[in-house]
JSON list of C-alpha atoms in Angstrom, two decimals:
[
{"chain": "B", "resi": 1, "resn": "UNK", "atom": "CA", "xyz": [-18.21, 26.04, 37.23]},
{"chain": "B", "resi": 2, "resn": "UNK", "atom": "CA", "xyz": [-15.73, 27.79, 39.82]},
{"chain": "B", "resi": 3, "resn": "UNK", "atom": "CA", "xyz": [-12.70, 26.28, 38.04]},
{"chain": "B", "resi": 4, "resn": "UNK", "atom": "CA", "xyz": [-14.29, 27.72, 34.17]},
{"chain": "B", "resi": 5, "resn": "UNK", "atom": "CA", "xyz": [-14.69, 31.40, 35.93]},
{"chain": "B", "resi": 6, "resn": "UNK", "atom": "CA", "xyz": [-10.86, 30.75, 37.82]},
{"chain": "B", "resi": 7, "resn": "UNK", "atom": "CA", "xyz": [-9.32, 29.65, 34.32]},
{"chain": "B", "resi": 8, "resn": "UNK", "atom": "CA", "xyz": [-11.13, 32.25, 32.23]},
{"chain": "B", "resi": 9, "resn": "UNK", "atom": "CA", "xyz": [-9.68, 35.12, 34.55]},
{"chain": "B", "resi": 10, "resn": "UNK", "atom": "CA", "xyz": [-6.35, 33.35, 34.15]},
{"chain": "B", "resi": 11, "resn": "UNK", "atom": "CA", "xyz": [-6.83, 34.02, 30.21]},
{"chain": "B", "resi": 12, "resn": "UNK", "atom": "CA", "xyz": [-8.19, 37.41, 30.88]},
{"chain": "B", "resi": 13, "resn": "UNK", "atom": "CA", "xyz": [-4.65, 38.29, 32.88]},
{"chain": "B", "resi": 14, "resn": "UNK", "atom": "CA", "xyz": [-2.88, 36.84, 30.20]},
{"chain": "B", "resi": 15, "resn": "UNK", "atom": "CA", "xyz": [-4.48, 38.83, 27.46]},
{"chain": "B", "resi": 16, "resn": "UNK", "atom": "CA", "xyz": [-3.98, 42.07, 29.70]},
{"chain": "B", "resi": 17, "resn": "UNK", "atom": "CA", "xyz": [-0.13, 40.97, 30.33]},
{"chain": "B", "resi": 18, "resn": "UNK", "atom": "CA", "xyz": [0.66, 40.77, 26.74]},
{"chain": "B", "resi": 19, "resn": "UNK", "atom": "CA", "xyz": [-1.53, 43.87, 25.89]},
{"chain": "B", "resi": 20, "resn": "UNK", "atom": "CA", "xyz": [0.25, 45.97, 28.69]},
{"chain": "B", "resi": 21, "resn": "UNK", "atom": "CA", "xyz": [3.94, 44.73, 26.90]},
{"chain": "B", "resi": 22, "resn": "UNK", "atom": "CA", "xyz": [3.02, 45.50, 23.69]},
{"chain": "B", "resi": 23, "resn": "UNK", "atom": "CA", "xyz": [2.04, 48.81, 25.08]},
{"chain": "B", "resi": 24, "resn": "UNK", "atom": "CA", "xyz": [5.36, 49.41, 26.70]},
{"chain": "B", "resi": 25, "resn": "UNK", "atom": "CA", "xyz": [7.15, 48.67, 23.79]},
{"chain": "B", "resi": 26, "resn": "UNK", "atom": "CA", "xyz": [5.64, 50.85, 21.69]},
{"chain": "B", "resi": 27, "resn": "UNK", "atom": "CA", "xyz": [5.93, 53.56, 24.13]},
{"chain": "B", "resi": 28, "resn": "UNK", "atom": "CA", "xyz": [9.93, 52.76, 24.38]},
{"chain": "B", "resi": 29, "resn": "UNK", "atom": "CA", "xyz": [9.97, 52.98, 20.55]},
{"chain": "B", "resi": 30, "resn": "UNK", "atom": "CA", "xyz": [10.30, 56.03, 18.77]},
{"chain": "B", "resi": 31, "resn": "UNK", "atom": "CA", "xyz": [7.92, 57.36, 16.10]},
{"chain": "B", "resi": 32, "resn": "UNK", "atom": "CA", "xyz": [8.62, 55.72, 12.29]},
{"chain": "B", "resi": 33, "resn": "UNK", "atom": "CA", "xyz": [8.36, 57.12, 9.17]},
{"chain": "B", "resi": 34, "resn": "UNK", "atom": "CA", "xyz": [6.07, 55.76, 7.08]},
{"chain": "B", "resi": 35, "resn": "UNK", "atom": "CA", "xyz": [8.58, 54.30, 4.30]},
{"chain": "B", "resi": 36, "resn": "UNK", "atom": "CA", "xyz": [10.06, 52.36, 7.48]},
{"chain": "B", "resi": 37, "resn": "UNK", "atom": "CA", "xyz": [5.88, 51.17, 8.62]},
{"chain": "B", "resi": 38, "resn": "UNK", "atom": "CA", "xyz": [5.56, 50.20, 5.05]},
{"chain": "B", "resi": 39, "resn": "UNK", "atom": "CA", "xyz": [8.73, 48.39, 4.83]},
{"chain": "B", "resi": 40, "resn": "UNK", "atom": "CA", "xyz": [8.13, 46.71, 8.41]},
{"chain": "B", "resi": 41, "resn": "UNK", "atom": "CA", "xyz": [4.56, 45.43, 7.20]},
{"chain": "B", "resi": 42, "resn": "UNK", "atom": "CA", "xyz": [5.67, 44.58, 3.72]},
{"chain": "B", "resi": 43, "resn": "UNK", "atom": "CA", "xyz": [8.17, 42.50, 5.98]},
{"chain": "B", "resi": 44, "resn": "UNK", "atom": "CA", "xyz": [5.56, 40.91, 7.92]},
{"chain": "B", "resi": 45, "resn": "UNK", "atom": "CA", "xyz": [3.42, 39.85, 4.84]},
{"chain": "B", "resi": 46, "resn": "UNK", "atom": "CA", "xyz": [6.33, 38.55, 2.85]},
{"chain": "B", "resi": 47, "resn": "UNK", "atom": "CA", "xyz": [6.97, 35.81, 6.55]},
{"chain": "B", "resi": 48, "resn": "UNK", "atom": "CA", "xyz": [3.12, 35.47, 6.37]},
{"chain": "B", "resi": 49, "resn": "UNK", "atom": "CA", "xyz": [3.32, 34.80, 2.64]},
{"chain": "B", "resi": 50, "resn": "UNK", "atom": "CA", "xyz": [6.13, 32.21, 3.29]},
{"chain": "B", "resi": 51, "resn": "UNK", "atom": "CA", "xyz": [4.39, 30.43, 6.17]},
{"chain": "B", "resi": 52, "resn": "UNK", "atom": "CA", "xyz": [1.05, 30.03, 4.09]},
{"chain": "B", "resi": 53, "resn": "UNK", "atom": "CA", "xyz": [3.25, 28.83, 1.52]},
{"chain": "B", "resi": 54, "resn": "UNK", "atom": "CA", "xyz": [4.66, 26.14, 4.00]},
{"chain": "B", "resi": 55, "resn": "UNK", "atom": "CA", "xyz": [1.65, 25.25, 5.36]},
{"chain": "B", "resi": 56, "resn": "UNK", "atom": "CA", "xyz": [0.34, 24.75, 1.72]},
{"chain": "B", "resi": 57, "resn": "UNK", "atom": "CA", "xyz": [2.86, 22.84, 0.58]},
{"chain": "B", "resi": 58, "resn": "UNK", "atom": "CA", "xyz": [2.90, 20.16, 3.68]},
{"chain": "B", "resi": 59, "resn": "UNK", "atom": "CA", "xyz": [-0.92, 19.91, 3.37]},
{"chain": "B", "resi": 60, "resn": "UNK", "atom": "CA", "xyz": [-0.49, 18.50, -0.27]},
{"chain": "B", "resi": 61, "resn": "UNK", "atom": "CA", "xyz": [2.27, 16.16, 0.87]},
{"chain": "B", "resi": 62, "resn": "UNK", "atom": "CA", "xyz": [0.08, 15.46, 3.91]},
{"chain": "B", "resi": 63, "resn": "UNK", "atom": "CA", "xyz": [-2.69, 13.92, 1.24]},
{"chain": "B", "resi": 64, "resn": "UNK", "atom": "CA", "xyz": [-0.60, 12.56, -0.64]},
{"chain": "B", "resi": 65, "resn": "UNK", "atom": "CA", "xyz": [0.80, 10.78, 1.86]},
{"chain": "B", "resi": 66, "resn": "UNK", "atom": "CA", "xyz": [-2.73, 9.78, 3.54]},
{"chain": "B", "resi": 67, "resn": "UNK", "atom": "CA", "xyz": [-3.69, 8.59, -0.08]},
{"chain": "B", "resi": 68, "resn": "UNK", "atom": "CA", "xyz": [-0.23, 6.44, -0.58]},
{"chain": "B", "resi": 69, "resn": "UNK", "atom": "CA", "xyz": [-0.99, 4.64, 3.04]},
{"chain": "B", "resi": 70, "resn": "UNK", "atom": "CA", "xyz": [-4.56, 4.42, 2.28]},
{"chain": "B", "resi": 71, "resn": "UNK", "atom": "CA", "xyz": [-3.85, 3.08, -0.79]},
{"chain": "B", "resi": 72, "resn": "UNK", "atom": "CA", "xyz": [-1.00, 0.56, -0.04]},
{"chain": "B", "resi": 73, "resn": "UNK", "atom": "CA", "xyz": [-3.84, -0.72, 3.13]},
{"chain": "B", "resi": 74, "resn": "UNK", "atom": "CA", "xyz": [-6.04, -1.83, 0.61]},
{"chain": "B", "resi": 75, "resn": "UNK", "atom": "CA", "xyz": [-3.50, -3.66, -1.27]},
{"chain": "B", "resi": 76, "resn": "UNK", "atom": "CA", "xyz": [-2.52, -5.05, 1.84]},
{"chain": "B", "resi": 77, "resn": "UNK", "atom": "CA", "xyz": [-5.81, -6.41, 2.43]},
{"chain": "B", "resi": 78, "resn": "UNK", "atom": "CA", "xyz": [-6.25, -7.70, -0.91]},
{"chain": "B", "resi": 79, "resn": "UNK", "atom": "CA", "xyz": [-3.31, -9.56, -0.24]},
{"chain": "B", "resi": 80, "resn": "UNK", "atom": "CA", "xyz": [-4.25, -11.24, 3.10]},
{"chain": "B", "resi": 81, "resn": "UNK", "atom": "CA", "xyz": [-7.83, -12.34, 1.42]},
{"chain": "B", "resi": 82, "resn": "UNK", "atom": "CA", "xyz": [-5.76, -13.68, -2.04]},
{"chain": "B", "resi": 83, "resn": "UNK", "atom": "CA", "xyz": [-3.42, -15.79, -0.03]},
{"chain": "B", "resi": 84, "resn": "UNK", "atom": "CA", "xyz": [-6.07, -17.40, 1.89]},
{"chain": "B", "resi": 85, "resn": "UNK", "atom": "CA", "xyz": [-7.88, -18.45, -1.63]},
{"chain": "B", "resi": 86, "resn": "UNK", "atom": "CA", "xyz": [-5.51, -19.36, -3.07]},
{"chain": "B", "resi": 87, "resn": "UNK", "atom": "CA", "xyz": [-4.79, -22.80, -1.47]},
{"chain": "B", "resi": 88, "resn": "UNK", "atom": "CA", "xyz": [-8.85, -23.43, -2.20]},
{"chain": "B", "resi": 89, "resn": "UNK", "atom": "CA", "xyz": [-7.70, -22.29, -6.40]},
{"chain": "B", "resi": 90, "resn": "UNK", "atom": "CA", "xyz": [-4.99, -25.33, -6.02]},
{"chain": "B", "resi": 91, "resn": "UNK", "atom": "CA", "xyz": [-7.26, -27.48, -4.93]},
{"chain": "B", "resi": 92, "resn": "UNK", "atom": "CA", "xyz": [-10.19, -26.62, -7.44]},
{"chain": "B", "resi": 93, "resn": "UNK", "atom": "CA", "xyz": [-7.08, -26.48, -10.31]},
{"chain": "B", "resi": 94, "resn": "UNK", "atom": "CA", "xyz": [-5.40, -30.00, -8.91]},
{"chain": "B", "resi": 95, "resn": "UNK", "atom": "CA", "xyz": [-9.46, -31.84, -8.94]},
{"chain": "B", "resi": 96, "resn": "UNK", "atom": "CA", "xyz": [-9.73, -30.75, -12.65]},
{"chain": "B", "resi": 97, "resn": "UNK", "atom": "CA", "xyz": [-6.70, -32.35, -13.71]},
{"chain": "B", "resi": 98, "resn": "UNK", "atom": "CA", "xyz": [-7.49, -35.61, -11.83]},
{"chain": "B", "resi": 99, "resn": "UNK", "atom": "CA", "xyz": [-11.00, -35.63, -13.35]},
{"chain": "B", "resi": 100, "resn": "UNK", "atom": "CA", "xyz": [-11.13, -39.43, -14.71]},
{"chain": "B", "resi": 101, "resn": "UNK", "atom": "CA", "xyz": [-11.55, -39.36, -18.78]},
{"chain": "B", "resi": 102, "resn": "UNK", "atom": "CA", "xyz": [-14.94, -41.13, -18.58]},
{"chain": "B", "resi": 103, "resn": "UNK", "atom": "CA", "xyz": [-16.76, -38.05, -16.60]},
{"chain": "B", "resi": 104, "resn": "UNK", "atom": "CA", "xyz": [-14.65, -35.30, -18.50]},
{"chain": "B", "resi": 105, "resn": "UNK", "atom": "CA", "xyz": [-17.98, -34.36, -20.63]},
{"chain": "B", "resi": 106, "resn": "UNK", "atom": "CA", "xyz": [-20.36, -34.20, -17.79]},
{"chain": "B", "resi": 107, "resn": "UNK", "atom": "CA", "xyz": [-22.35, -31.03, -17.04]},
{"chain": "B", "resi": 108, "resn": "UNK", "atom": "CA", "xyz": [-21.07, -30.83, -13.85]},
{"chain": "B", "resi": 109, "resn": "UNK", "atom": "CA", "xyz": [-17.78, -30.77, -14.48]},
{"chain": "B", "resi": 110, "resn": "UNK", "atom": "CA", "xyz": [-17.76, -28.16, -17.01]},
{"chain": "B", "resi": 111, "resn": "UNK", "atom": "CA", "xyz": [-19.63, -26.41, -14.14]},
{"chain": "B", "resi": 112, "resn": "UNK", "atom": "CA", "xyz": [-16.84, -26.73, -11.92]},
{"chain": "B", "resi": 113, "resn": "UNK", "atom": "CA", "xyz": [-14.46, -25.57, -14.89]},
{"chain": "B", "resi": 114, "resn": "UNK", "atom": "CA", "xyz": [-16.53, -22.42, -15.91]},
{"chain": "B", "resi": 115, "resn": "UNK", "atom": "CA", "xyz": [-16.27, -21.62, -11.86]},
{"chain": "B", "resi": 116, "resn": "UNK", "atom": "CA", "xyz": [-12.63, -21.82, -11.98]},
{"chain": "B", "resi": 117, "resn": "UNK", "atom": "CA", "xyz": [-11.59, -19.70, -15.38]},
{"chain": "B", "resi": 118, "resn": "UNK", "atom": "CA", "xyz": [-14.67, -17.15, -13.32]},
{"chain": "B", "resi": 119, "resn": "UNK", "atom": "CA", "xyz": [-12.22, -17.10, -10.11]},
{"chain": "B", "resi": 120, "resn": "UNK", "atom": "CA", "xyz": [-8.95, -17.18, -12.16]},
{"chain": "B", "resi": 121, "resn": "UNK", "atom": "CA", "xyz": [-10.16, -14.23, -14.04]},
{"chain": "B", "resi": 122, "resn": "UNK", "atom": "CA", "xyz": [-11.57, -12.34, -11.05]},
{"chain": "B", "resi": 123, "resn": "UNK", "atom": "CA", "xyz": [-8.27, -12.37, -9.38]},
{"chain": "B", "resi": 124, "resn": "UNK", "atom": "CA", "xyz": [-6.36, -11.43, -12.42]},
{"chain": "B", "resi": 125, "resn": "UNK", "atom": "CA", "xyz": [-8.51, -8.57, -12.88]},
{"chain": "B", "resi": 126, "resn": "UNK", "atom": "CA", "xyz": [-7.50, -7.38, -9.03]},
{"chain": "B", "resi": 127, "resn": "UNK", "atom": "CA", "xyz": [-3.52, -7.32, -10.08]},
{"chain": "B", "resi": 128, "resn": "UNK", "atom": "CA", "xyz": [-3.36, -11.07, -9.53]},
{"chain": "B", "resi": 129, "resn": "UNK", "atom": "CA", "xyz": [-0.31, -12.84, -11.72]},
{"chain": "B", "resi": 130, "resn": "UNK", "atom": "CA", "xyz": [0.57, -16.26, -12.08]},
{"chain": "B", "resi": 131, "resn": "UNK", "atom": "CA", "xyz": [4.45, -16.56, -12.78]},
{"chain": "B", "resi": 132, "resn": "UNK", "atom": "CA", "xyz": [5.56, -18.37, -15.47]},
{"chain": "B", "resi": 133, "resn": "UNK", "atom": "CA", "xyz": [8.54, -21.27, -14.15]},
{"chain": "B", "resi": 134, "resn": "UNK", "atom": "CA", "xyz": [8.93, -23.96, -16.49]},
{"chain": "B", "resi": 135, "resn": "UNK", "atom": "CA", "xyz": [11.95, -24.09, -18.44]},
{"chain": "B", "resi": 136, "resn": "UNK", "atom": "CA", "xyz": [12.87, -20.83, -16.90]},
{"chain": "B", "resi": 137, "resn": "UNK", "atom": "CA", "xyz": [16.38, -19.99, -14.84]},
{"chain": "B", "resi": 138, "resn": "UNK", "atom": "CA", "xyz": [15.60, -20.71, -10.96]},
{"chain": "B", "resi": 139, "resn": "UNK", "atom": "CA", "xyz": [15.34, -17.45, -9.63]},
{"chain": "B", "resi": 140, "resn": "UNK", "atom": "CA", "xyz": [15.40, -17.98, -5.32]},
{"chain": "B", "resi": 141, "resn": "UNK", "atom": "CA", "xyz": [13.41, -14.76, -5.12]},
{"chain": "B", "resi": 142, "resn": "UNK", "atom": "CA", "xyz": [10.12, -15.71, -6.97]},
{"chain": "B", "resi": 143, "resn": "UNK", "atom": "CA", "xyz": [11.11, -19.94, -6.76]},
{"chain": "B", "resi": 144, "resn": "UNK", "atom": "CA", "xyz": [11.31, -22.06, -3.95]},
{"chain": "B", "resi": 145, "resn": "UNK", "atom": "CA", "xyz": [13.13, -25.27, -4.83]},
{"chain": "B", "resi": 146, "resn": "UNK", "atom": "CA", "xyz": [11.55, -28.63, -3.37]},
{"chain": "B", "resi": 147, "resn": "UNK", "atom": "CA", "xyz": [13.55, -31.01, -4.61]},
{"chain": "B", "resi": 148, "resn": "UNK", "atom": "CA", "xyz": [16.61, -31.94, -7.46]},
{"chain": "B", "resi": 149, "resn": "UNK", "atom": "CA", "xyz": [16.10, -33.61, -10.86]},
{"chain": "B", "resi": 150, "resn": "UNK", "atom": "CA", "xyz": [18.16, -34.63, -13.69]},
{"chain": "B", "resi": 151, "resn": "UNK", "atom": "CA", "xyz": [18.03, -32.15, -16.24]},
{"chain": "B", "resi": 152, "resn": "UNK", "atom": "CA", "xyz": [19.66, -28.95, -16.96]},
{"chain": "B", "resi": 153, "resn": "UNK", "atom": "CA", "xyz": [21.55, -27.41, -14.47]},
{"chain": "B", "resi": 154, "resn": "UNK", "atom": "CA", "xyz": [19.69, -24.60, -12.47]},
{"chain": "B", "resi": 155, "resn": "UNK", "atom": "CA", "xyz": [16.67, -24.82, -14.88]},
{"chain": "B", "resi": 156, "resn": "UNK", "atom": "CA", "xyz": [13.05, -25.27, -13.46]},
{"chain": "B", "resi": 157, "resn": "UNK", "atom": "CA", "xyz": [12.27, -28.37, -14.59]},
{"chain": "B", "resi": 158, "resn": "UNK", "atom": "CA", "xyz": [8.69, -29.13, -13.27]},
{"chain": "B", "resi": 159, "resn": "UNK", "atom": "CA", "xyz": [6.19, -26.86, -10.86]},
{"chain": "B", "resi": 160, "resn": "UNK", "atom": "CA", "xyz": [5.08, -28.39, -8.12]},
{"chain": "B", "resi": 161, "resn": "UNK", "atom": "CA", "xyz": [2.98, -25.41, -6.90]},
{"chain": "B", "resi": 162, "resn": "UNK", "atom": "CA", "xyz": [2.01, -22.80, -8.96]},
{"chain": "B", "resi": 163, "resn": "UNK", "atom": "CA", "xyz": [3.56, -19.04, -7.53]},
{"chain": "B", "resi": 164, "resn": "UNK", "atom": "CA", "xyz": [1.65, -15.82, -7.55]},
{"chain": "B", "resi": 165, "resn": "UNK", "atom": "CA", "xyz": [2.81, -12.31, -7.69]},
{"chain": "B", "resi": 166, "resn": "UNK", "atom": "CA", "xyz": [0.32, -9.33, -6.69]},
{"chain": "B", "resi": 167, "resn": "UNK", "atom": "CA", "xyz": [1.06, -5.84, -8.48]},
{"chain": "B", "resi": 168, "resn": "UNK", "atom": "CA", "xyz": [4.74, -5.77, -8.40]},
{"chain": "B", "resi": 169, "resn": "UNK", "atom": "CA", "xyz": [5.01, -8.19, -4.87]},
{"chain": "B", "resi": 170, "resn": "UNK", "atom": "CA", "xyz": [5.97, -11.81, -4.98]},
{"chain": "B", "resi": 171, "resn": "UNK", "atom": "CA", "xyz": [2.75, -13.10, -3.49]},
{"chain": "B", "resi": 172, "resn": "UNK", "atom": "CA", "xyz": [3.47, -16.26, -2.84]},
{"chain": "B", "resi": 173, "resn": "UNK", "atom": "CA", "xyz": [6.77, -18.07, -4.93]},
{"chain": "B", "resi": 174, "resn": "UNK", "atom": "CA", "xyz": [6.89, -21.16, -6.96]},
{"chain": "B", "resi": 175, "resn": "UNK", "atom": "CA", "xyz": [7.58, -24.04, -5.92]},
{"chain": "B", "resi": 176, "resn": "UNK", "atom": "CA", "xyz": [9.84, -26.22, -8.34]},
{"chain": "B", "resi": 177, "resn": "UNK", "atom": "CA", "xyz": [11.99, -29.16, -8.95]},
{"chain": "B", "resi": 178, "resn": "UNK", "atom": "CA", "xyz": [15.29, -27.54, -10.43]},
{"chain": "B", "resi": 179, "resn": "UNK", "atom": "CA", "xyz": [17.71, -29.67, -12.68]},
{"chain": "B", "resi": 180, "resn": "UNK", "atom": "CA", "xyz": [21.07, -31.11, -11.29]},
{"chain": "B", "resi": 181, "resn": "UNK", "atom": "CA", "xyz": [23.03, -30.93, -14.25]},
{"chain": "B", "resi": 182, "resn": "UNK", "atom": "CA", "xyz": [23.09, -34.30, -15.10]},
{"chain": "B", "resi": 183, "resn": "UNK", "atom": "CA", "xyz": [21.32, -35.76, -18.37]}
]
């Protein structure tokens, strides 16, 4: 409680200080027209205008910015939850191809097919793309290359493992068996 009463008469003094120079100074002055007041305060308002102004204009680029970060975090969190399904997608995609032709037309199995257009599409709908490879130029920043084949030269020949690309961001990249040129 001693140190609140010390530090509030510390204020006080300071108050009084600046108080007693402002004081001074206008004693020191001499009187101003009113024009020159006028002027002086129009002065003062046109600063104050220009601060407010400032201060304005960095609050909208403050939330703007705030909103990009926030925005960009959420992504980013999308991301890290997409990359960890989507080795579990492979493996649900991979057991549907292997599905032997004499159990093709059971329930179950259509069950597990209906599950997997349901998780396809919910992943599309969050910004989730599957690239297209086959047949295409090989492109090292959306394909990884796993291995040469004959065929035509730096064309994808086959996908190995399907690549992914979130908004405009190479997820995760293709990975392909290019052609060697040879026929």
């Amino acid at each position: 409680m001693k140190h609140d009463k010390e530090n509030l008469d510390i204020g006080n003094d300071e108050v009084q200080n600046a108080e007693a120079q402002e004081a001074d100074l206008a004693a020191d002055k001499p009187p101003v027209s009113a024009e020159e007041a006028l002027a002086a305060c129009e002065e003062k308002a046109s600063q104050y205008l220009a601060r407010l102004q400032r201060a304005q204009a960095d609050y909208i680029n403050y939330k703007r910015r705030v909103e990009q970060e926030r925005s960009e975090f959420v992504r980013q969190a999308g991301a890290d939850v997409i990359l960890g399904i989507l080795p579990v997608l492979d493996d649900i995609d991979r057991a549907l191809e292997s599905v032997p032709a004499d159990i093709k037309d059971h329930s179950w199995v259509d069950g597990v097919r209906h599950i997997s257009r349901k998780l396809h599409s919910e992943l599309e709908a969050r910004g989730l793309e599957k690239i297209e490879s086959r047949g295409q130029t090989f492109d090292p920043n959306i394909h990884e290359s796993v291995a040469l084949a004959k065929g035509k030269e730096d064309v994808v020949v086959e996908e190995v493992k399907p690549g992914y690309r979130l908004y405009d961001r190479i997820l995760r990249p293709c990975s392909v068996v290019v052609g060697s040129g040879e026929e």
